PDB file of C-alpha atoms in Angstrom:
ATOM      1  CA  MET A   8      36.096-170.558  94.175  1.00 86.00           C
ATOM      2  CA  ALA A   9      34.827-174.126  94.513  1.00 86.00           C
ATOM      3  CA  ILE A  10      31.683-173.080  96.384  1.00 87.00           C
ATOM      4  CA  GLY A  11      31.036-170.298  93.869  1.00 89.00           C
ATOM      5  CA  ARG A  12      31.374-172.690  90.930  1.00 88.00           C
ATOM      6  CA  LEU A  13      29.022-175.174  92.598  1.00 88.00           C
ATOM      7  CA  LEU A  14      26.387-172.501  93.251  1.00 89.00           C
ATOM      8  CA  ARG A  15      26.755-171.272  89.664  1.00 89.00           C
ATOM      9  CA  ALA A  16      26.199-174.756  88.242  1.00 87.00           C
ATOM     10  CA  ILE A  17      23.077-175.216  90.375  1.00 87.00           C
ATOM     11  CA  THR A  18      21.789-171.809  89.260  1.00 87.00           C
ATOM     12  CA  PHE A  19      22.203-172.132  85.511  1.00 83.00           C
ATOM     13  CA  VAL A  20      21.027-175.743  85.407  1.00 82.00           C
ATOM     14  CA  SER A  21      17.821-174.882  87.283  1.00 84.00           C
ATOM     15  CA  THR A  22      16.802-172.098  84.849  1.00 80.00           C
ATOM     16  CA  ILE A  23      17.923-171.955  81.206  1.00 79.00           C
ATOM     17  CA  LEU A  24      18.093-168.416  79.810  1.00 85.00           C
ATOM     18  CA  PRO A  25      18.363-167.470  76.117  1.00 86.00           C
ATOM     19  CA  SER A  26      21.704-166.282  74.812  1.00 86.00           C
ATOM     20  CA  ALA A  27      22.628-162.602  75.000  1.00 87.00           C
ATOM     21  CA  ARG A  28      23.831-163.046  71.403  1.00 86.00           C
ATOM     22  CA  PRO A  29      20.761-163.706  69.201  1.00 83.00           C
ATOM     23  CA  TRP A  30      22.956-164.787  66.271  1.00 83.00           C
ATOM     24  CA  CYS A  31      24.857-167.420  68.306  1.00 81.00           C
ATOM     25  CA  ALA A  32      22.914-170.534  67.295  1.00 75.00           C
ATOM     26  CA  ALA A  33      22.745-169.651  63.601  1.00 75.00           C
ATOM     27  CA  ALA A  34      26.478-168.919  63.508  1.00 76.00           C
ATOM     28  CA  ARG A  35      27.666-171.979  65.422  1.00 74.00           C
ATOM     29  CA  PHE A  36      25.214-174.761  64.654  1.00 71.00           C
ATOM     30  CA  ARG A  37      24.004-176.122  61.334  1.00 70.00           C
ATOM     31  CA  VAL A  38      20.342-176.606  62.164  1.00 67.00           C
ATOM     32  CA  PRO A  39      17.426-176.998  59.734  1.00 70.00           C
ATOM     33  CA  PRO A  40      15.963-173.669  58.522  1.00 69.00           C
ATOM     34  CA  TYR A  41      12.502-174.423  59.963  1.00 70.00           C
ATOM     35  CA  PRO A  42      11.343-174.619  63.603  1.00 71.00           C
ATOM     36  CA  HIS A  43      11.557-177.798  65.633  1.00 73.00           C
ATOM     37  CA  HIS A  44       8.312-179.780  65.554  1.00 71.00           C
ATOM     38  CA  TRP A  45       7.805-179.074  69.261  1.00 71.00           C
ATOM     39  CA  ALA A  46       7.853-175.353  68.480  1.00 71.00           C
ATOM     40  CA  GLN A  47       5.564-175.854  65.476  1.00 69.00           C
ATOM     41  CA  LYS A  48       3.058-177.675  67.642  1.00 66.00           C
ATOM     42  CA  TYR A  49       3.066-175.553  70.791  1.00 64.00           C
ATOM     43  CA  TYR A  50       4.268-172.128  69.681  1.00 67.00           C
ATOM     44  CA  VAL A  51       3.878-171.274  65.998  1.00 66.00           C
ATOM     45  CA  PRO A  52       0.021-171.437  65.763  1.00 67.00           C
ATOM     46  CA  TYR A  53      -0.424-169.239  68.846  1.00 68.00           C
ATOM     47  CA  ALA A  54       2.446-166.760  68.636  1.00 69.00           C
ATOM     48  CA  SER A  55       0.536-163.947  66.896  1.00 69.00           C
ATOM     49  CA  ASP A  56      -2.678-164.053  68.940  1.00 72.00           C
ATOM     50  CA  ALA A  57      -2.824-163.148  72.635  1.00 71.00           C
ATOM     51  CA  ASN A  58      -6.269-164.721  72.994  1.00 79.00           C
ATOM     52  CA  ALA A  59      -4.947-167.983  71.588  1.00 77.00           C
ATOM     53  CA  ILE A  60      -2.164-167.981  74.166  1.00 74.00           C
ATOM     54  CA  ARG A  61      -4.707-167.364  76.945  1.00 79.00           C
ATOM     55  CA  GLN A  62      -6.881-170.160  75.623  1.00 79.00           C
ATOM     56  CA  ILE A  63      -4.059-172.703  75.484  1.00 74.00           C
ATOM     57  CA  ILE A  64      -3.172-171.824  79.078  1.00 77.00           C
ATOM     58  CA  ASN A  65      -6.771-172.311  80.191  1.00 81.00           C
ATOM     59  CA  GLN A  66      -7.320-175.536  78.245  1.00 79.00           C
ATOM     60  CA  ASP A  67      -3.823-176.908  78.944  1.00 78.00           C
ATOM     61  CA  ILE A  68      -3.813-178.613  75.544  1.00 74.00           C
ATOM     62  CA  ALA A  69      -2.453-177.774  72.092  1.00 70.00           C
ATOM     63  CA  TYR A  70      -5.767-177.396  70.272  1.00 72.00           C
ATOM     64  CA  ALA A  71      -4.738-175.714  66.976  1.00 70.00           C
ATOM     65  CA  ASP A  72      -4.292-177.719  63.801  1.00 68.00           C
ATOM     66  CA  THR A  73      -0.654-177.322  62.786  1.00 64.00           C
ATOM     67  CA  GLY A  74      -1.168-179.080  59.452  1.00 66.00           C
ATOM     68  CA  GLU A  75       1.687-180.929  57.851  1.00 70.00           C
ATOM     69  CA  TYR A  76       4.990-179.831  59.297  1.00 66.00           C
ATOM     70  CA  LEU A  77       8.440-180.824  58.216  1.00 68.00           C
ATOM     71  CA  GLY A  78      10.178-183.569  60.128  1.00 71.00           C
ATOM     72  CA  ASP A  79      13.834-183.565  61.151  1.00 75.00           C
ATOM     73  CA  TYR A  80      16.462-185.950  59.823  1.00 78.00           C
ATOM     74  CA  GLN A  81      16.423-189.093  61.983  1.00 78.00           C
ATOM     75  CA  PRO A  82      19.758-190.957  61.995  1.00 80.00           C
ATOM     76  CA  ASP A  83      20.121-194.251  63.840  1.00 79.00           C
ATOM     77  CA  TRP A  84      22.112-193.425  66.981  1.00 77.00           C
ATOM     78  CA  GLY A  85      20.929-196.418  68.978  1.00 79.00           C
ATOM     79  CA  SER A  86      20.740-195.654  72.688  1.00 79.00           C
ATOM     80  CA  MET A  87      21.708-192.032  71.979  1.00 77.00           C
ATOM     81  CA  ASN A  88      18.624-191.295  69.869  1.00 79.00           C
ATOM     82  CA  PHE A  89      17.314-188.980  72.570  1.00 79.00           C
ATOM     83  CA  LEU A  90      19.986-186.460  71.487  1.00 77.00           C
ATOM     84  CA  ILE A  91      18.343-186.010  68.078  1.00 77.00           C
ATOM     85  CA  ASN A  92      15.698-183.609  69.407  1.00 76.00           C
ATOM     86  CA  PHE A  93      18.399-181.428  70.963  1.00 74.00           C
ATOM     87  CA  LEU A  94      21.228-181.540  68.405  1.00 73.00           C
ATOM     88  CA  ARG A  95      18.932-181.625  65.322  1.00 75.00           C
ATOM     89  CA  PRO A  96      21.510-183.174  62.948  1.00 76.00           C
ATOM     90  CA  THR A  97      21.474-182.735  59.168  1.00 75.00           C
ATOM     91  CA  PRO A  98      22.349-185.434  56.592  1.00 74.00           C
ATOM     92  CA  ALA A  99      25.588-183.624  55.694  1.00 71.00           C
ATOM     93  CA  GLU A 100      26.945-184.084  59.216  1.00 67.00           C
ATOM     94  CA  GLY A 101      27.046-187.856  59.057  1.00 63.00           C
ATOM     95  CA  ALA A 102      25.770-190.503  61.416  1.00 65.00           C
ATOM     96  CA  SER A 103      28.127-190.014  64.373  1.00 70.00           C
ATOM     97  CA  TRP A 104      26.527-188.394  67.398  1.00 68.00           C
ATOM     98  CA  TYR A 105      29.915-188.164  69.139  1.00 61.00           C
ATOM     99  CA  SER A 106      31.574-185.962  66.513  1.00 64.00           C
ATOM    100  CA  LEU A 107      28.524-183.694  66.397  1.00 62.00           C
ATOM    101  CA  LEU A 108      28.536-183.360  70.169  1.00 64.00           C
ATOM    102  CA  LYS A 109      32.258-182.485  70.145  1.00 59.00           C
ATOM    103  CA  LYS A 110      31.695-179.789  67.522  1.00 60.00           C
ATOM    104  CA  ALA A 111      28.958-178.236  69.651  1.00 54.00           C
ATOM    105  CA  GLY A 112      31.406-177.028  72.317  1.00 59.00           C
ATOM    106  CA  GLY A 113      28.594-176.028  74.659  1.00 64.00           C
ATOM    107  CA  GLY A 114      25.289-174.362  74.049  1.00 71.00           C
ATOM    108  CA  CYS A 115      24.328-170.782  73.241  1.00 79.00           C
ATOM    109  CA  ASN A 116      22.254-170.223  76.358  1.00 84.00           C
ATOM    110  CA  ASP A 117      23.202-167.686  79.033  1.00 86.00           C
ATOM    111  CA  LEU A 118      24.771-168.961  82.246  1.00 86.00           C
ATOM    112  CA  LEU A 119      23.646-167.138  85.377  1.00 85.00           C
ATOM    113  CA  TYR A 120      25.843-165.873  87.006  1.00 87.00           C
ATOM    114  CA  SER A 121      29.095-164.903  85.249  1.00 90.00           C
ATOM    115  CA  GLY A 122      32.047-167.158  86.065  1.00 89.00           C
ATOM    116  CA  HIS A 123      34.529-164.583  84.751  1.00 91.00           C
ATOM    117  CA  MET A 124      33.156-161.945  87.089  1.00 93.00           C
ATOM    118  CA  LEU A 125      33.231-164.350  90.038  1.00 94.00           C
ATOM    119  CA  VAL A 126      36.961-164.915  89.463  1.00 94.00           C
ATOM    120  CA  ALA A 127      37.554-161.169  89.093  1.00 94.00           C
ATOM    121  CA  VAL A 128      35.699-160.336  92.325  1.00 95.00           C
ATOM    122  CA  LEU A 129      37.469-163.033  94.357  1.00 94.00           C
ATOM    123  CA  THR A 130      40.811-161.792  93.015  1.00 93.00           C
ATOM    124  CA  ALA A 131      39.909-158.224  94.009  1.00 94.00           C
ATOM    125  CA  MET A 132      38.850-159.352  97.492  1.00 92.00           C
ATOM    126  CA  ALA A 133      42.159-161.201  97.955  1.00 90.00           C
ATOM    127  CA  TRP A 134      44.124-158.144  96.825  1.00 90.00           C
ATOM    128  CA  THR A 135      42.123-155.846  99.107  1.00 90.00           C
ATOM    129  CA  GLU A 136      42.739-158.044 102.137  1.00 86.00           C
ATOM    130  CA  ALA A 137      46.441-158.481 101.394  1.00 85.00           C
ATOM    131  CA  TYR A 138      47.423-154.957 100.352  1.00 85.00           C
ATOM    132  CA  GLY A 139      44.561-152.467 100.722  1.00 80.00           C
ATOM    133  CA  GLY A 140      45.155-148.804  99.996  1.00 83.00           C
ATOM    134  CA  CYS A 141      44.865-147.041  96.648  1.00 87.00           C
ATOM    135  CA  SER A 142      45.950-150.104  94.700  1.00 88.00           C
ATOM    136  CA  SER A 143      42.772-151.889  95.820  1.00 90.00           C
ATOM    137  CA  ALA A 144      40.653-149.066  94.411  1.00 91.00           C
ATOM    138  CA  PHE A 145      42.443-149.510  91.089  1.00 93.00           C
ATOM    139  CA  ILE A 146      41.790-153.277  91.160  1.00 93.00           C
ATOM    140  CA  TRP A 147      38.076-152.690  91.763  1.00 94.00           C
ATOM    141  CA  LEU A 148      38.019-150.237  88.842  1.00 95.00           C
ATOM    142  CA  LEU A 149      39.383-153.072  86.693  1.00 94.00           C
ATOM    143  CA  VAL A 150      36.573-155.307  87.986  1.00 94.00           C
ATOM    144  CA  MET A 151      33.992-152.698  86.947  1.00 95.00           C
ATOM    145  CA  HIS A 152      35.679-152.388  83.558  1.00 95.00           C
ATOM    146  CA  SER A 153      35.524-156.161  83.124  1.00 94.00           C
ATOM    147  CA  ALA A 154      31.813-156.139  84.025  1.00 94.00           C
ATOM    148  CA  GLN A 155      30.918-153.500  81.444  1.00 94.00           C
ATOM    149  CA  ARG A 156      32.899-155.395  78.793  1.00 93.00           C
ATOM    150  CA  GLU A 157      31.021-158.626  79.569  1.00 91.00           C
ATOM    151  CA  ILE A 158      27.744-156.740  79.062  1.00 92.00           C
ATOM    152  CA  ARG A 159      28.807-154.589  76.106  1.00 92.00           C
ATOM    153  CA  GLU A 160      30.253-157.528  74.164  1.00 90.00           C
ATOM    154  CA  ARG A 161      27.134-159.591  74.919  1.00 89.00           C
ATOM    155  CA  HIS A 162      28.887-162.383  76.786  1.00 88.00           C
ATOM    156  CA  HIS A 163      26.426-161.980  79.666  1.00 90.00           C
ATOM    157  CA  TYR A 164      23.347-160.078  80.753  1.00 92.00           C
ATOM    158  CA  THR A 165      23.665-157.270  83.297  1.00 93.00           C
ATOM    159  CA  VAL A 166      22.078-159.428  86.001  1.00 92.00           C
ATOM    160  CA  ASP A 167      24.809-162.050  85.541  1.00 92.00           C
ATOM    161  CA  CYS A 168      27.534-159.544  86.401  1.00 93.00           C
ATOM    162  CA  VAL A 169      25.629-157.905  89.264  1.00 94.00           C
ATOM    163  CA  VAL A 170      24.858-161.250  90.908  1.00 93.00           C
ATOM    164  CA  ALA A 171      28.466-162.444  90.445  1.00 93.00           C
ATOM    165  CA  ILE A 172      29.775-159.330  92.221  1.00 94.00           C
ATOM    166  CA  TYR A 173      27.710-159.676  95.377  1.00 92.00           C
ATOM    167  CA  VAL A 174      27.963-163.487  95.430  1.00 92.00           C
ATOM    168  CA  GLY A 175      31.763-163.219  95.258  1.00 93.00           C
ATOM    169  CA  ILE A 176      31.893-160.671  98.086  1.00 93.00           C
ATOM    170  CA  LEU A 177      29.483-162.635 100.291  1.00 92.00           C
ATOM    171  CA  LEU A 178      31.335-165.910  99.673  1.00 91.00           C
ATOM    172  CA  TRP A 179      34.637-164.293 100.628  1.00 91.00           C
ATOM    173  CA  LYS A 180      33.159-162.965 103.862  1.00 88.00           C
ATOM    174  CA  MET A 181      31.305-166.175 104.757  1.00 86.00           C
ATOM    175  CA  THR A 182      34.168-168.613 104.103  1.00 82.00           C
ATOM    176  CA  GLY A 183      36.779-166.598 106.012  1.00 73.00           C
ATOM    177  CA  PHE A 184      36.235-168.744 109.134  1.00 69.00           C
ATOM    178  CA  ILE A 185      37.672-171.780 107.322  1.00 66.00           C
ATOM    179  CA  TRP A 186      41.192-170.286 107.432  1.00 64.00           C
ATOM    180  CA  PRO A 187      41.354-168.198 110.656  1.00 57.00           C
ATOM    181  CA  ALA A 188      45.080-167.500 110.300  1.00 52.00           C
ATOM    182  CA  LYS A 189      45.093-164.310 112.353  1.00 54.00           C
ATOM    183  CA  ASP A 190      43.010-165.757 115.175  1.00 58.00           C
ATOM    184  CA  SER A 191      45.107-168.917 115.430  1.00 61.00           C
ATOM    185  CA  MET A 192      48.343-166.913 115.487  1.00 65.00           C
ATOM    186  CA  ARG A 193      46.972-164.696 118.239  1.00 69.00           C
ATOM    187  CA  SER A 194      45.912-167.678 120.329  1.00 69.00           C
ATOM    188  CA  ARG A 195      49.345-169.294 119.967  1.00 70.00           C
ATOM    189  CA  ARG A 196      51.026-166.071 121.074  1.00 72.00           C
ATOM    190  CA  LEU A 197      48.730-165.753 124.119  1.00 73.00           C
ATOM    191  CA  ALA A 198      49.393-169.380 125.083  1.00 73.00           C
ATOM    192  CA  LYS A 199      53.139-168.770 124.897  1.00 72.00           C
ATOM    193  CA  LEU A 200      52.806-165.622 126.995  1.00 73.00           C
ATOM    194  CA  GLU A 201      50.849-167.520 129.636  1.00 75.00           C
ATOM    195  CA  ARG A 202      53.636-170.081 129.924  1.00 75.00           C
ATOM    196  CA  ILE A 203      56.298-167.439 130.556  1.00 74.00           C
ATOM    197  CA  GLN A 204      54.075-165.071 132.529  1.00 74.00           C
ATOM    198  CA  GLY A 205      55.801-165.778 135.833  1.00 77.00           C
ATOM    199  CA  ARG A 206      59.295-165.267 134.435  1.00 75.00           C
ATOM    200  CA  LEU A 207      58.173-162.096 132.633  1.00 73.00           C
ATOM    201  CA  ILE A 208      56.675-160.578 135.808  1.00 76.00           C
ATOM    202  CA  GLN A 209      59.774-161.445 137.793  1.00 75.00           C
ATOM    203  CA  ALA A 210      62.073-159.861 135.191  1.00 74.00           C
ATOM    204  CA  ALA A 211      59.915-156.720 135.211  1.00 75.00           C
ATOM    205  CA  LYS A 212      60.090-156.547 139.015  1.00 77.00           C
ATOM    206  CA  ASP A 213      63.868-156.898 138.849  1.00 75.00           C
ATOM    207  CA  SER A 214      64.019-154.183 136.182  1.00 76.00           C
ATOM    208  CA  ASP A 215      65.900-156.643 133.999  1.00 74.00           C
ATOM    209  CA  MET A 216      65.028-155.249 130.569  1.00 77.00           C
ATOM    210  CA  ASP A 217      67.396-157.587 128.771  1.00 77.00           C
ATOM    211  CA  GLU A 218      65.550-160.579 130.200  1.00 76.00           C
ATOM    212  CA  VAL A 219      62.190-159.032 129.199  1.00 75.00           C
ATOM    213  CA  ARG A 220      63.426-158.544 125.629  1.00 78.00           C
ATOM    214  CA  GLU A 221      64.713-162.108 125.471  1.00 80.00           C
ATOM    215  CA  LEU A 222      61.426-163.527 126.705  1.00 74.00           C
ATOM    216  CA  LEU A 223      59.370-161.467 124.215  1.00 75.00           C
ATOM    217  CA  LYS A 224      61.731-162.466 121.418  1.00 77.00           C
ATOM    218  CA  GLU A 225      61.272-166.102 122.423  1.00 76.00           C
ATOM    219  CA  VAL A 226      57.487-165.691 122.154  1.00 70.00           C
ATOM    220  CA  GLU A 227      57.758-164.135 118.699  1.00 73.00           C
ATOM    221  CA  LEU A 228      60.128-166.773 117.330  1.00 68.00           C
ATOM    222  CA  GLY A 229      58.065-169.630 118.752  1.00 64.00           C
ATOM    223  CA  THR A 230      54.914-168.273 117.125  1.00 60.00           C
ATOM    224  CA  GLN A 231      56.588-167.913 113.739  1.00 59.00           C
ATOM    225  CA  GLU A 232      58.052-171.425 113.852  1.00 57.00           C
ATOM    226  CA  SER A 233      54.728-173.056 114.692  1.00 56.00           C
ATOM    227  CA  GLN A 234      53.010-171.008 112.000  1.00 55.00           C
ATOM    228  CA  ASN A 235      55.557-172.014 109.360  1.00 53.00           C
ATOM    229  CA  LYS A 236      55.264-175.675 110.341  1.00 54.00           C
ATOM    230  CA  GLY A 237      51.474-175.544 110.059  1.00 52.00           C
ATOM    231  CA  HIS A 238      51.571-173.749 106.722  1.00 56.00           C
ATOM    232  CA  SER A 239      54.146-176.112 105.215  1.00 64.00           C
ATOM    233  CA  LYS A 240      52.122-179.139 106.296  1.00 72.00           C
ATOM    234  CA  HIS A 241      48.902-177.745 104.834  1.00 71.00           C
ATOM    235  CA  LEU A 242      50.603-176.738 101.576  1.00 73.00           C
ATOM    236  CA  TRP A 243      52.146-180.186 101.251  1.00 79.00           C
ATOM    237  CA  LEU A 244      48.794-181.921 101.757  1.00 84.00           C
ATOM    238  CA  PHE A 245      47.041-179.557  99.360  1.00 79.00           C
ATOM    239  CA  SER A 246      49.645-179.993  96.608  1.00 79.00           C
ATOM    240  CA  CYS A 247      49.596-183.802  96.941  1.00 85.00           C
ATOM    241  CA  ALA A 248      45.788-183.888  96.802  1.00 86.00           C
ATOM    242  CA  THR A 249      45.725-181.579  93.772  1.00 83.00           C
ATOM    243  CA  ILE A 250      48.298-183.609  91.813  1.00 86.00           C
ATOM    244  CA  PHE A 251      46.607-186.913  92.683  1.00 89.00           C
ATOM    245  CA  SER A 252      43.157-185.606  91.672  1.00 87.00           C
ATOM    246  CA  ALA A 253      44.450-184.168  88.376  1.00 83.00           C
ATOM    247  CA  LEU A 254      46.248-187.393  87.406  1.00 87.00           C
ATOM    248  CA  THR A 255      43.210-189.478  88.365  1.00 88.00           C
ATOM    249  CA  ILE A 256      40.883-187.360  86.216  1.00 85.00           C
ATOM    250  CA  VAL A 257      43.254-187.512  83.239  1.00 81.00           C
ATOM    251  CA  LEU A 258      43.647-191.302  83.490  1.00 85.00           C
ATOM    252  CA  LEU A 259      39.894-191.808  83.822  1.00 84.00           C
ATOM    253  CA  ALA A 260      39.261-189.532  80.832  1.00 78.00           C
ATOM    254  CA  PHE A 261      41.695-191.494  78.657  1.00 76.00           C
ATOM    255  CA  THR A 262      40.278-194.826  79.840  1.00 78.00           C
ATOM    256  CA  TRP A 263      36.587-193.998  79.430  1.00 77.00           C
ATOM    257  CA  THR A 264      36.962-192.297  76.027  1.00 69.00           C
ATOM    258  CA  SER A 265      39.461-194.684  74.454  1.00 63.00           C
ATOM    259  CA  ASP A 266      36.699-196.315  72.365  1.00 59.00           C
ATOM    260  CA  GLY A 267      35.329-192.992  71.104  1.00 52.00           C
TER     261      GLY A 267
END
C-alpha cells in the first residue's frame, strides 16, 4: 500500500490531467467569470485558428495583440502572493489566503491512477491468497463493479482504473519477498529435522512408531512456537511504530498550525 501510494503521488504530480467532471471547478470554486490572464494571452487569441497555433509553436512567442483584458483581484497576502494566480480570489472571499485554501479541499484535476482501485485490488489479492476458491472470483467481480462505478460516476478516467488494477497486482507479486512466511517456516522445519535425523532413522530401524510420532510432533510444535514468537515480536514492533508515528504527526500538526 505504501509503495503504491508513493508511485501514485509521483505519477499525478508529474502530469496534471483535467477533471473527468467538467462542471467541478464551477461548482466548487468561486472564480471570476472570465479567463485567467495567462489563458487570455497564450490561448484565447489562437484557439479558433489552427494556423495561428502552428505559428505560435514555430515562433515560440505570443505574437497576437490581446487588447485590454480584465485583471484579477489582487489582495495583499505578503509572502503568499504567489497563490493568487492559482486560487484566483474574489473580493467577497476576504483577505485570508488560509481560509480560502482550506475551503478548496483539493483541486478538480484527475489523479492518475485511482487510489480507490489500488486499495480494492490489493484487498482482492490478499483474499485470493488467503482463501482462494469461488469466493475469490466473487471478490474480483466486486473489484470490476467498483471500477465501472468509478468511470460511470466520473470520479476517474478509464485509464486510471486499468493502471491501478495491473499496478496493484504487480506490486503484490513483487513485494511478496519482503514477508517470506512460507519459506521461513519450511527452512525452520528442515533445520529441526536435520537435528533429529539420527534419532529418527534409529527409531525407524527399530520399528518404534511411537518414537517416530513423538519426534515428528516435536518438530511440528517447535516450528509453531518459533513462528508465533517471531510474529508476536514483529506485530509488537509494528504497532509501537504506528502509534508513535501517529502521535508525532498529530502533535506536529497542532504545533505548526496553532497560529493559523
